[in-house]
Coordinates of C-alpha atoms and ligand atoms in Angstrom, one line a residue:
M730 CA 36.1 82.6 40.3
S731 CA 33.0 84.3 41.5
G732 CA 31.0 84.0 44.7
S733 CA 28.2 82.3 42.8
K734 CA 27.1 78.9 41.5
E735 CA 30.0 79.3 39.0
G736 CA 32.4 79.3 41.9
L737 CA 30.8 76.1 43.3
K738 CA 31.4 74.4 40.0
E739 CA 35.1 75.4 40.2
A740 CA 35.2 73.9 43.7
T741 CA 34.1 70.6 42.4
A742 CA 37.5 69.8 40.9
A743 CA 39.2 70.5 44.3
R744 CA 36.6 68.4 46.1
E745 CA 37.1 65.5 43.8
G746 CA 40.9 65.9 44.1
L747 CA 40.6 65.8 47.9
R748 CA 38.4 62.7 47.8
R749 CA 40.8 61.0 45.5
I750 CA 43.8 61.8 47.7
V751 CA 41.9 60.7 50.8
D752 CA 40.8 57.4 49.3
E753 CA 44.2 56.6 47.9
A754 CA 45.9 57.6 51.2
L755 CA 43.5 55.4 53.2
A756 CA 44.1 52.5 50.8
R757 CA 47.9 52.8 51.4
G758 CA 47.2 53.4 55.1
R759 CA 45.3 50.1 55.3
D760 CA 48.4 48.3 53.9
I761 CA 50.8 50.1 56.3
T762 CA 48.6 49.5 59.4
E763 CA 47.5 45.9 58.4
R764 CA 43.9 47.0 58.1
G765 CA 44.0 49.1 61.2
E766 CA 45.6 46.3 63.4
A767 CA 48.9 48.2 63.6
I768 CA 47.6 51.7 64.1
D769 CA 49.7 52.0 67.3
E770 CA 52.9 51.6 65.3
H771 CA 51.8 54.4 63.0
Q772 CA 49.9 56.7 65.3
V773 CA 51.2 60.0 64.0
H774 CA 50.3 59.1 60.4
S775 CA 47.0 57.6 61.4
E776 CA 46.1 60.8 63.1
R777 CA 47.0 62.7 60.0
L778 CA 44.8 60.4 57.9
A779 CA 41.9 60.8 60.4
Y780 CA 42.1 64.5 60.2
I781 CA 42.4 64.9 56.4
A782 CA 39.5 62.5 56.0
T783 CA 37.4 64.5 58.5
E784 CA 38.2 67.9 56.8
T785 CA 37.4 66.4 53.4
A786 CA 34.0 65.1 54.8
A787 CA 33.4 68.7 56.0
V788 CA 34.2 70.1 52.6
E789 CA 31.7 67.7 51.0
A790 CA 29.0 68.5 53.6
L791 CA 29.5 72.3 53.1
L792 CA 29.6 72.2 49.3
D793 CA 26.4 70.0 49.2
Y794 CA 24.7 72.5 51.6
A795 CA 25.8 75.5 49.5
A796 CA 24.4 73.9 46.4
V797 CA 20.9 73.7 48.0
G798 CA 21.2 76.6 50.5
A799 CA 22.6 79.2 48.0
A800 CA 19.1 80.7 47.4
H801 CA 18.4 81.1 51.1
D802 CA 21.7 81.7 52.8
P803 CA 23.6 84.6 51.3
L804 CA 27.0 83.5 52.7
A805 CA 26.7 79.8 51.9
V806 CA 28.5 79.8 48.6
E807 CA 31.4 82.0 49.7
E808 CA 31.9 80.0 52.9
A809 CA 31.9 76.8 50.9
I810 CA 34.4 78.1 48.4
V811 CA 36.8 79.5 51.0
F812 CA 36.6 76.4 53.1
T813 CA 37.3 74.1 50.2
A814 CA 40.3 76.2 49.3
M815 CA 41.5 76.1 52.9
V816 CA 41.4 72.3 53.1
A817 CA 42.9 71.8 49.7
A818 CA 45.8 74.1 50.6
R819 CA 46.3 72.3 53.9
A820 CA 46.2 68.9 52.1
Q821 CA 48.8 70.1 49.6
A822 CA 51.1 71.2 52.3
Q823 CA 50.7 68.0 54.3
L824 CA 51.3 65.9 51.2
G825 CA 54.4 68.0 50.4
E826 CA 55.7 67.4 53.9
H827 CA 54.9 63.6 54.2
L828 CA 54.6 62.3 50.6
E829 CA 56.4 59.0 51.2
R830 CA 54.5 58.4 54.4
F831 CA 51.2 58.9 52.6
G832 CA 52.5 56.3 50.1
L833 CA 51.3 58.5 47.2
S834 CA 53.3 59.4 44.0
A835 CA 54.0 62.9 43.1
P836 CA 52.3 62.6 39.7
L837 CA 49.1 61.3 41.4
V838 CA 49.1 64.3 43.8
A839 CA 49.8 66.7 41.0
D840 CA 46.9 65.3 39.0
A841 CA 44.5 65.3 41.9
L842 CA 45.3 68.7 43.5
G843 CA 48.1 70.3 41.5
R844 CA 46.3 71.0 38.2
P845 CA 46.4 74.7 37.2
E846 CA 42.7 75.2 37.5
I847 CA 42.7 73.8 41.0
E848 CA 45.7 75.8 42.1
R849 CA 44.0 78.9 40.6
F850 CA 40.8 78.0 42.5
V851 CA 42.8 77.7 45.8
R852 CA 44.6 81.0 45.4
A853 CA 41.4 82.8 44.5
G854 CA 39.5 81.1 47.3
L855 CA 42.1 82.1 49.9
A856 CA 42.4 85.7 48.6
D857 CA 42.7 88.0 51.6
E858 CA 40.0 90.4 50.2
R859 CA 37.6 87.6 49.8
I860 CA 37.8 86.4 53.4
E861 CA 37.8 90.0 54.5
A862 CA 34.6 90.6 52.6
L863 CA 33.0 87.7 54.4
G864 CA 34.1 89.2 57.7
A865 CA 32.6 92.6 56.7
Q866 CA 29.3 90.8 56.2
V867 CA 29.6 89.1 59.6
L868 CA 30.2 92.6 61.1
E869 CA 27.3 94.1 59.4
R870 CA 24.9 91.3 60.4
G871 CA 26.3 90.9 63.9
G872 CA 27.0 87.2 63.0
T873 CA 26.0 85.0 60.1
P874 CA 22.5 84.5 58.6
D875 CA 20.7 81.4 59.8
S876 CA 21.6 78.3 57.9
Y877 CA 19.0 77.1 55.5
L878 CA 16.8 74.3 56.8
E879 CA 14.5 72.5 54.5
H880 CA 11.6 71.6 56.8
D881 CA 9.2 73.9 58.6
E882 CA 9.4 71.7 61.7
E883 CA 13.2 72.2 61.8
R884 CA 13.0 75.9 61.5
M885 CA 10.3 76.0 64.2
T886 CA 12.4 74.0 66.5
R887 CA 15.3 76.4 66.0
E888 CA 13.1 79.4 66.6
T889 CA 11.4 78.0 69.7
V890 CA 14.6 76.9 71.3
R891 CA 16.3 80.2 70.4
S892 CA 13.7 82.3 72.0
F893 CA 13.7 80.2 75.2
A894 CA 17.5 80.2 75.3
R895 CA 17.9 83.9 74.8
A896 CA 15.1 84.8 77.2
E897 CA 15.6 82.4 80.0
V898 CA 19.1 80.9 79.9
A899 CA 21.4 83.6 78.6
P900 CA 20.5 86.1 81.4
L901 CA 21.5 83.6 84.0
A902 CA 24.5 82.0 82.2
Q903 CA 27.2 84.4 83.4
R904 CA 26.1 84.3 87.1
I905 CA 26.0 80.5 87.1
H906 CA 29.5 80.4 85.7
L907 CA 31.0 83.0 88.0
E908 CA 29.5 81.6 91.1
D909 CA 30.0 78.0 90.1
D910 CA 26.3 77.4 90.8
L911 CA 24.1 74.5 89.9
V912 CA 21.8 74.9 86.9
P913 CA 18.6 76.5 88.4
E914 CA 15.6 74.3 88.8
A915 CA 13.6 76.8 86.8
I916 CA 15.7 76.1 83.7
I917 CA 15.3 72.4 84.1
A918 CA 11.6 72.7 84.6
K919 CA 11.1 74.9 81.6
M920 CA 13.2 72.6 79.4
A921 CA 11.1 69.7 80.6
E922 CA 7.9 71.5 79.8
L923 CA 9.2 72.3 76.3
G924 CA 10.0 68.6 75.8
F925 CA 13.8 69.0 75.4
F926 CA 14.7 65.9 77.3
G927 CA 12.6 63.6 75.1
L928 CA 13.4 65.0 71.6
A929 CA 15.0 61.7 70.5
V930 CA 12.8 59.4 72.6
P931 CA 10.3 57.7 70.3
E932 CA 6.7 58.8 70.8
E933 CA 5.6 55.3 71.9
Y934 CA 7.8 55.8 75.0
G935 CA 6.5 59.3 75.7
G936 CA 9.0 61.3 73.8
Q937 CA 8.8 63.7 70.9
G938 CA 10.3 61.3 68.4
M939 CA 11.7 64.3 66.4
G940 CA 14.9 62.7 65.3
N941 CA 18.5 63.7 65.5
L942 CA 18.6 66.9 63.5
A943 CA 16.0 68.5 65.9
M944 CA 18.1 67.3 68.7
I945 CA 21.2 69.0 67.2
L946 CA 19.3 72.3 66.5
T947 CA 18.1 72.3 70.1
T948 CA 21.6 71.6 71.5
E949 CA 23.1 74.3 69.3
E950 CA 20.8 77.0 70.4
L951 CA 20.9 76.1 74.1
S952 CA 24.8 75.9 74.0
A953 CA 25.0 79.3 72.4
A954 CA 23.3 80.6 75.6
S955 CA 25.2 78.4 77.9
L956 CA 27.2 75.2 77.2
A957 CA 27.1 74.0 80.7
A958 CA 23.8 75.2 82.1
A959 CA 21.6 74.3 79.2
G960 CA 23.3 72.8 76.1
S961 CA 24.9 69.9 77.9
L962 CA 21.9 69.1 80.0
I963 CA 20.3 67.1 77.2
T964 CA 23.4 65.1 76.3
R965 CA 23.1 62.9 79.3
P966 CA 19.5 61.7 78.9
E967 CA 20.3 61.2 75.2
I968 CA 23.2 58.9 75.9
L969 CA 21.1 56.7 78.3
T970 CA 18.1 56.8 75.9
K971 CA 20.2 55.4 73.1
A972 CA 21.6 52.7 75.3
L973 CA 18.2 51.7 76.5
L974 CA 16.8 51.7 73.0
A975 CA 19.7 49.5 71.8
G976 CA 19.9 47.1 74.6
G977 CA 17.2 47.6 77.2
T978 CA 14.3 45.2 77.7
E979 CA 10.8 46.3 76.7
E980 CA 10.0 46.7 80.4
Q981 CA 13.0 48.9 81.0
K982 CA 12.2 51.1 78.0
R983 CA 8.6 51.5 79.2
G984 CA 9.8 52.2 82.7
W985 CA 12.6 54.6 82.1
L986 CA 12.1 56.4 78.8
P987 CA 8.9 58.3 79.7
R988 CA 10.5 59.5 82.9
I989 CA 13.6 60.6 81.2
S990 CA 11.6 62.3 78.5
S991 CA 9.4 64.3 80.9
G992 CA 12.4 65.5 82.8
E993 CA 11.1 63.7 85.9
I994 CA 14.5 62.1 86.3
M995 CA 17.8 63.8 85.5
V996 CA 20.6 61.6 84.3
A997 CA 24.4 61.5 84.8
I998 CA 26.8 59.2 82.9
S999 CA 29.7 57.5 84.7
V1000 CA 32.4 55.7 82.8
T1001 CA 35.7 57.4 83.7
E1002 CA 37.6 56.3 86.8
P1003 CA 40.5 57.9 88.6
D1004 CA 42.9 55.5 86.9
V1005 CA 40.8 54.6 83.8
G1006 CA 40.0 57.1 81.1
S1007 CA 40.5 56.3 77.5
D1008 CA 41.0 52.6 78.1
V1009 CA 37.4 52.1 78.9
A1010 CA 37.6 48.3 78.6
S1011 CA 39.8 48.4 81.8
V1012 CA 37.0 49.8 83.9
K1013 CA 37.5 48.4 87.4
I1014 CA 34.6 49.4 89.7
R1015 CA 33.0 46.1 90.7
A1016 CA 29.3 45.2 90.7
E1017 CA 28.8 42.0 92.6
K1018 CA 25.7 39.9 92.5
G1019 CA 23.8 39.6 95.8
E1020 CA 20.5 40.0 97.5
L1021 CA 19.1 42.7 99.8
G1022 CA 16.1 41.8 101.9
G1023 CA 15.3 39.0 99.4
R1024 CA 15.6 41.4 96.5
P1025 CA 18.2 40.3 93.9
G1026 CA 20.6 42.9 92.7
Y1027 CA 24.2 44.0 92.7
F1028 CA 26.5 45.7 95.2
I1029 CA 28.8 48.3 93.6
T1030 CA 32.1 49.2 95.2
G1031 CA 34.9 51.4 93.8
A1032 CA 35.6 54.8 92.5
K1033 CA 34.5 56.9 89.5
A1034 CA 35.8 60.2 88.3
W1035 CA 34.5 63.2 86.4
C1036 CA 30.8 62.2 86.7
T1037 CA 29.1 65.4 85.5
F1038 CA 25.8 66.3 87.1
A1039 CA 26.1 63.4 89.6
G1040 CA 24.9 65.6 92.4
R1041 CA 21.6 66.8 91.0
A1042 CA 21.0 63.6 89.0
N1043 CA 18.3 61.1 90.0
V1044 CA 20.1 58.3 88.3
I1045 CA 23.6 57.6 87.2
A1046 CA 24.2 55.3 84.2
M1047 CA 27.2 53.6 85.4
L1048 CA 29.6 51.3 83.6
T1049 CA 30.9 48.6 86.0
R1050 CA 32.7 45.3 86.0
T1051 CA 30.5 42.3 86.7
D1052 CA 33.0 39.7 85.6
P1053 CA 36.0 39.9 87.9
D1054 CA 38.3 38.3 85.4
P1055 CA 40.3 41.3 84.0
A1056 CA 41.1 39.2 80.9
K1057 CA 37.4 39.5 79.9
A1058 CA 38.1 43.2 79.4
A1059 CA 35.2 44.9 77.6
K1060 CA 33.1 41.6 77.7
G1061 CA 33.2 41.8 81.5
L1062 CA 31.4 45.2 81.7
S1063 CA 27.8 45.9 82.4
L1064 CA 25.7 49.1 82.4
F1065 CA 23.5 49.9 85.4
I1066 CA 21.0 52.6 86.1
V1067 CA 22.0 53.6 89.6
P1068 CA 19.2 55.5 91.5
K1069 CA 20.1 58.1 94.0
D1070 CA 18.6 61.2 95.6
P1071 CA 19.3 64.6 94.0
F1072 CA 21.7 66.9 95.9
P1073 CA 22.2 70.6 95.2
G1074 CA 25.8 71.3 96.4
H1075 CA 29.4 70.5 95.4
E1076 CA 29.5 67.5 97.8
F1077 CA 27.0 64.8 98.8
V1078 CA 26.7 61.6 100.7
M1079 CA 23.9 59.1 99.9
R1080 CA 23.4 56.5 102.5
Q1081 CA 21.2 53.5 102.0
P1082 CA 19.3 52.3 105.1
E1083 CA 21.1 48.9 104.7
G1084 CA 24.6 50.5 104.8
G1085 CA 25.5 51.1 101.1
V1086 CA 27.2 54.5 100.5
L1087 CA 27.6 56.7 97.5
E1088 CA 29.7 59.8 98.0
G1089 CA 30.5 62.6 95.6
K1090 CA 32.8 65.6 95.6
A1091 CA 33.0 68.0 92.7
D1092 CA 36.4 68.8 91.2
R1093 CA 37.0 72.5 90.6
T1094 CA 37.2 73.4 86.9
P1095 CA 37.9 76.7 85.1
G1096 CA 34.9 76.3 82.9
Y1097 CA 32.0 74.0 82.1
R1098 CA 30.4 75.0 85.4
G1099 CA 26.7 74.6 86.2
M1100 CA 26.5 70.9 86.4
H1101 CA 29.7 70.2 88.4
S1102 CA 31.8 67.1 87.7
Y1103 CA 32.2 64.7 90.7
T1104 CA 34.6 62.1 91.9
L1105 CA 32.5 59.3 93.3
Q1106 CA 33.2 56.7 95.9
L1107 CA 30.8 53.7 96.2
D1108 CA 30.8 51.2 99.0
R1109 CA 28.5 48.2 98.7
Y1110 CA 25.9 50.5 97.1
F1111 CA 22.9 48.3 96.2
V1112 CA 21.3 48.5 92.8
P1113 CA 18.2 46.3 92.1
G1114 CA 18.8 43.6 89.4
E1115 CA 16.2 45.1 87.1
N1116 CA 18.4 48.2 86.7
L1117 CA 21.0 46.2 84.8
V1118 CA 20.5 47.5 81.2
G1119 CA 20.0 44.4 79.0
Q1120 CA 22.3 41.6 80.0
E1121 CA 25.6 41.3 81.8
G1122 CA 28.6 41.8 79.5
R1123 CA 26.8 44.2 77.1
G1124 CA 27.7 47.4 79.0
F1125 CA 30.7 48.4 76.9
Y1126 CA 28.8 48.1 73.6
L1127 CA 25.8 49.9 74.9
Q1128 CA 27.9 52.7 76.4
M1129 CA 29.8 53.1 73.1
G1130 CA 26.6 53.3 71.2
G1131 CA 25.4 55.9 73.6
F1132 CA 28.6 57.8 73.2
A1133 CA 28.2 58.0 69.4
A1134 CA 24.9 59.8 70.0
G1135 CA 26.6 62.0 72.6
R1136 CA 29.4 62.9 70.2
L1137 CA 26.9 63.9 67.6
Q1138 CA 25.3 66.2 70.1
T1139 CA 28.7 67.6 71.0
G1140 CA 29.1 68.6 67.4
G1141 CA 26.0 70.7 68.0
R1142 CA 27.2 71.9 71.4
A1143 CA 30.5 73.1 69.9
T1144 CA 28.9 74.8 66.9
G1145 CA 26.5 76.7 69.2
L1146 CA 29.3 77.9 71.4
S1147 CA 31.3 78.9 68.4
Q1148 CA 28.4 80.9 67.0
A1149 CA 28.0 82.7 70.3
A1150 CA 31.7 83.6 70.2
L1151 CA 31.4 84.9 66.6
E1152 CA 28.4 87.0 67.4
T1153 CA 30.0 88.6 70.5
A1154 CA 33.2 89.2 68.6
A1155 CA 31.3 90.9 65.8
A1156 CA 29.4 93.1 68.2
Y1157 CA 32.5 94.1 70.1
S1158 CA 34.4 94.8 66.9
R1159 CA 31.7 97.3 66.0
E1160 CA 31.7 99.0 69.4
R1161 CA 35.3 99.1 70.3
S1162 CA 37.4 101.9 68.8
Q1163 CA 41.2 102.2 68.8
F1164 CA 43.4 104.7 66.9
G1165 CA 40.2 106.6 66.2
Q1166 CA 38.4 103.8 64.4
P1167 CA 36.2 100.9 65.3
I1168 CA 38.5 97.8 65.4
G1169 CA 36.0 96.2 63.0
S1170 CA 37.2 98.7 60.3
Y1171 CA 40.6 97.1 60.3
Q1172 CA 41.4 94.6 57.6
L1173 CA 42.8 92.0 60.0
T1174 CA 39.7 92.0 62.2
R1175 CA 37.4 91.5 59.3
Y1176 CA 39.7 88.7 57.9
K1177 CA 39.6 86.9 61.3
L1178 CA 35.8 87.2 61.5
G1179 CA 35.6 85.8 58.0
R1180 CA 37.7 82.8 58.8
M1181 CA 35.8 82.1 61.9
A1182 CA 32.5 82.2 60.0
V1183 CA 33.8 79.8 57.4
E1184 CA 35.0 77.2 59.9
I1185 CA 31.8 77.4 61.9
A1186 CA 29.7 76.9 58.7
A1187 CA 31.8 73.8 58.0
A1188 CA 31.4 72.4 61.5
R1189 CA 27.7 73.0 61.4
Q1190 CA 27.1 71.2 58.1
L1191 CA 29.3 68.3 59.0
T1192 CA 27.3 67.9 62.2
Y1193 CA 24.0 68.3 60.4
R1194 CA 25.0 65.7 57.9
A1195 CA 26.0 63.3 60.6
A1196 CA 22.7 63.9 62.4
R1197 CA 20.6 63.3 59.2
G1198 CA 22.4 60.0 58.5
F1199 CA 22.6 58.8 62.1
E1200 CA 21.7 55.2 62.8
E1201 CA 22.3 52.9 65.7
S1202 CA 25.5 51.6 64.1
S1203 CA 26.9 55.0 63.2
S1204 CA 30.2 55.8 64.9
L1205 CA 32.4 57.4 62.2
E1206 CA 30.3 60.5 61.3
P1207 CA 29.5 61.6 64.8
A1208 CA 33.2 61.2 65.8
M1209 CA 34.2 63.3 62.8
A1210 CA 31.6 66.0 63.7
K1211 CA 32.8 66.1 67.3
L1212 CA 36.5 66.2 66.4
F1213 CA 36.2 69.0 63.9
A1214 CA 33.5 71.1 65.6
C1215 CA 35.3 71.0 68.9
D1216 CA 38.6 72.2 67.3
V1217 CA 36.7 75.0 65.6
A1218 CA 35.2 75.9 69.0
V1219 CA 38.6 76.1 70.6
R1220 CA 40.0 78.3 67.8
T1221 CA 36.9 80.5 67.4
T1222 CA 36.6 81.3 71.1
Q1223 CA 40.2 82.2 71.4
E1224 CA 40.1 84.4 68.3
A1225 CA 37.0 86.0 69.8
Q1226 CA 38.8 86.6 73.1
L1227 CA 41.8 88.2 71.3
L1228 CA 39.4 90.5 69.5
H1229 CA 38.3 91.6 72.9
G1230 CA 41.8 92.4 73.9
G1231 CA 42.3 92.6 77.7
W1232 CA 38.5 92.7 78.3
G1233 CA 38.4 89.2 76.8
F1234 CA 40.4 88.1 79.9
A1235 CA 38.0 89.8 82.3
E1236 CA 35.7 87.2 83.8
E1237 CA 32.6 89.3 83.6
F1238 CA 32.8 89.2 79.8
P1239 CA 31.0 86.2 78.4
V1240 CA 33.8 85.6 75.9
C1241 CA 36.0 84.6 78.8
R1242 CA 33.5 81.9 79.7
Y1243 CA 33.3 80.7 76.1
V1244 CA 37.0 80.2 76.0
V1245 CA 37.2 78.1 79.2
D1246 CA 34.0 76.2 78.2
A1247 CA 35.4 75.4 74.8
L1248 CA 38.5 73.9 76.3
V1249 CA 36.7 70.9 77.7
L1250 CA 35.0 70.0 74.4
P1251 CA 38.0 68.0 72.9
I1252 CA 38.5 66.2 76.2
F1253 CA 35.3 64.4 77.0
E1254 CA 33.5 61.6 75.1
G1255 CA 36.8 60.3 73.9
V1256 CA 39.7 62.7 74.3
K1257 CA 40.9 64.1 70.9
P1258 CA 43.8 61.7 70.2
I1259 CA 41.7 58.7 71.1
L1260 CA 38.8 59.8 68.9
E1261 CA 41.2 60.2 66.0
L1262 CA 43.0 57.0 66.5
K1263 CA 40.6 54.5 68.0
V1264 CA 37.4 55.6 66.4
I1265 CA 38.0 57.5 63.2
A1266 CA 41.3 56.0 62.0
R1267 CA 40.3 52.5 63.1
T1268 CA 37.0 52.7 61.2
L1269 CA 38.5 54.1 58.1
L1270 CA 41.5 51.8 58.0
R1271 CA 39.8 48.5 58.6
Ligands
FAD1880 C1 34.8 68.6 82.8 C2 34.8 67.2 82.4 C3 33.6 66.5 82.5 C4 33.6 65.1 82.2 N1 32.4 64.4 82.3 C5 32.4 63.1 82.3 C6 31.2 62.3 82.5 O1 30.1 62.9 82.8 N2 31.2 61.0 82.5 C7 32.4 60.3 82.3 O2 32.4 59.1 82.4 N3 33.6 61.0 82.0 C8 33.6 62.4 82.0 N4 34.7 63.1 81.8 C9 36.0 62.3 81.6 C10 36.5 62.3 80.2 O3 35.6 61.6 79.4 C11 37.9 61.8 80.3 O4 38.7 62.8 80.9 C12 38.5 61.4 78.9 O5 37.8 60.3 78.4 C13 40.0 61.1 78.9 O6 40.3 60.2 79.9 P1 41.5 60.6 80.9 O7 41.2 62.0 81.5 O8 41.7 59.5 81.9 O9 42.8 60.8 80.0 P2 43.8 59.6 79.6 O10 43.0 58.4 79.1 O11 44.7 59.4 80.7 O12 44.5 60.3 78.4 C14 45.4 61.3 78.6 C15 46.2 61.5 77.3 O13 47.0 60.4 77.1 C16 47.2 60.2 75.7 N5 46.8 58.8 75.4 C17 46.1 57.9 76.2 N6 46.0 56.7 75.6 C18 46.6 56.8 74.4 C19 46.9 56.0 73.3 N7 46.4 54.7 73.3 N8 47.6 56.4 72.2 C20 48.0 57.7 72.2 N9 47.8 58.6 73.2 C21 47.2 58.1 74.3 C22 46.4 61.2 74.9 O14 47.1 62.3 74.6 C23 45.4 61.6 76.0 O15 44.9 62.9 75.7 C24 34.8 64.4 81.9 C25 36.0 65.2 81.9 C26 36.0 66.5 82.2 C27 37.3 67.2 82.1

């Protein structure tokens, strides 16, 4: 096998074998889980299916990219070959451990993945020297070459955002993290000026209408500079934008989208409650119909948890229960745009002249600082009727649609953070010497850097593919991108930290921030097990 187009040809048999195994395993899984109805009786296996299907999708995305990008990205083919071999080897091991549970026969597995040419491909693809050589390239370049983008507009977006992020965000990122500060207004103002809040808002509503890939490229570059103080800032308007586009009235779209797009209003998203997390259909906070000074609207009372950016935000997109009958579950939920004043600190109290109160107190977190995540208490907080997005009872569906867009973006956030970790690890490995040599000269260091680069490339291409194909009804691909890219970010940042030795544990080193920032990625927008079971497995097994 060679690191050339020839190698890609050899990868095709492994790719096809993986696809065959996944399709057959999902077909058996549908029988076992009664087309997804009985996933809870088979959670462990359903998680396994979700993961192997996700990794296979990443193999396909990366191989397709390598076929096109080979002429432009000097590492594309090697990364694709190594990743395909990694996933094929992992699949073989899993099948060996759980063959009966997969419901597959040994001859089928042998034919799909155990043929001599595939086994040869896997062994060659995973050869230590090969991965080490990739790592050596990473060291030499201080990272990986830019991935190939077909269109000028995409390349320009990446360049513009990168120069902004490096010049204006990166120098502040460490201080914001260490001092647990709020994102400086200067960053928000500059991002607004550059149109970052309206990238996915259609032009007719005042946005850039640039589509989802531009959004991902933007998020990726901003997150490489700071996940919390830049990359995650555009996720919130994106979630509300998608909900408004899917379910808002024309008047609401015309009223809100231009203001979101211009950065005039900052958005927070509030779904989680102190006792309600993954089981979103059980949201309890009540919105009761009423009138204030002759104005029809709703009074919201109850508690919310983990509402990121709620202090600085001008509006909170809040999922509430409008139908008091708990049996209505998701059908009793409605989405409101709750206006409030912006507050700079870790605590705030917003009092309405007529007596409504909205209080917020930020919970201390080891990472993901810069926006602060608040527990909220609302007491008869009045929201005008026209701030109900669409109609009563549609909130859950609009929120879930918004989350799909959010997850897609989180694939980009995780990839950007991973790339930053790789680059800092490469730089440190060149500078740091032990036993008389730079640590980057050691085989194991280069091997680790090589593996990191391979996984990041796969996460990136899986996310880009999900972005290119994203539609209002997409939920599977964004969830897969989020699942895989966030795991890669956790692994990559920890490897990068280890390569920094004790200095990786010193707060003043950015890699320490990358580690704690990455830890939150598999938690929000559907904590990892829920994403695997309730989104990916459920979609694949129905
Ligand atoms: C820093 C940070 C910022 C956040 N920002 C926001 C925000 O802006 N807006 C917002 O609304 N939320 C936000 N969240 C909340 C986040 O979305 C939730 O924490 C997440 O959805 C999980 O909910 P939970 O914490 O209640 O965990 P739970 O739902 O209690 O889950 C805990 C664990 O229980 C297990 N579990 C639960 N249900 C099942 C099941 N059916 N099957 C198997 N296992 C199960 C899983 O292992 C899961 O990991 C944020 C969280 C953090 C930490």
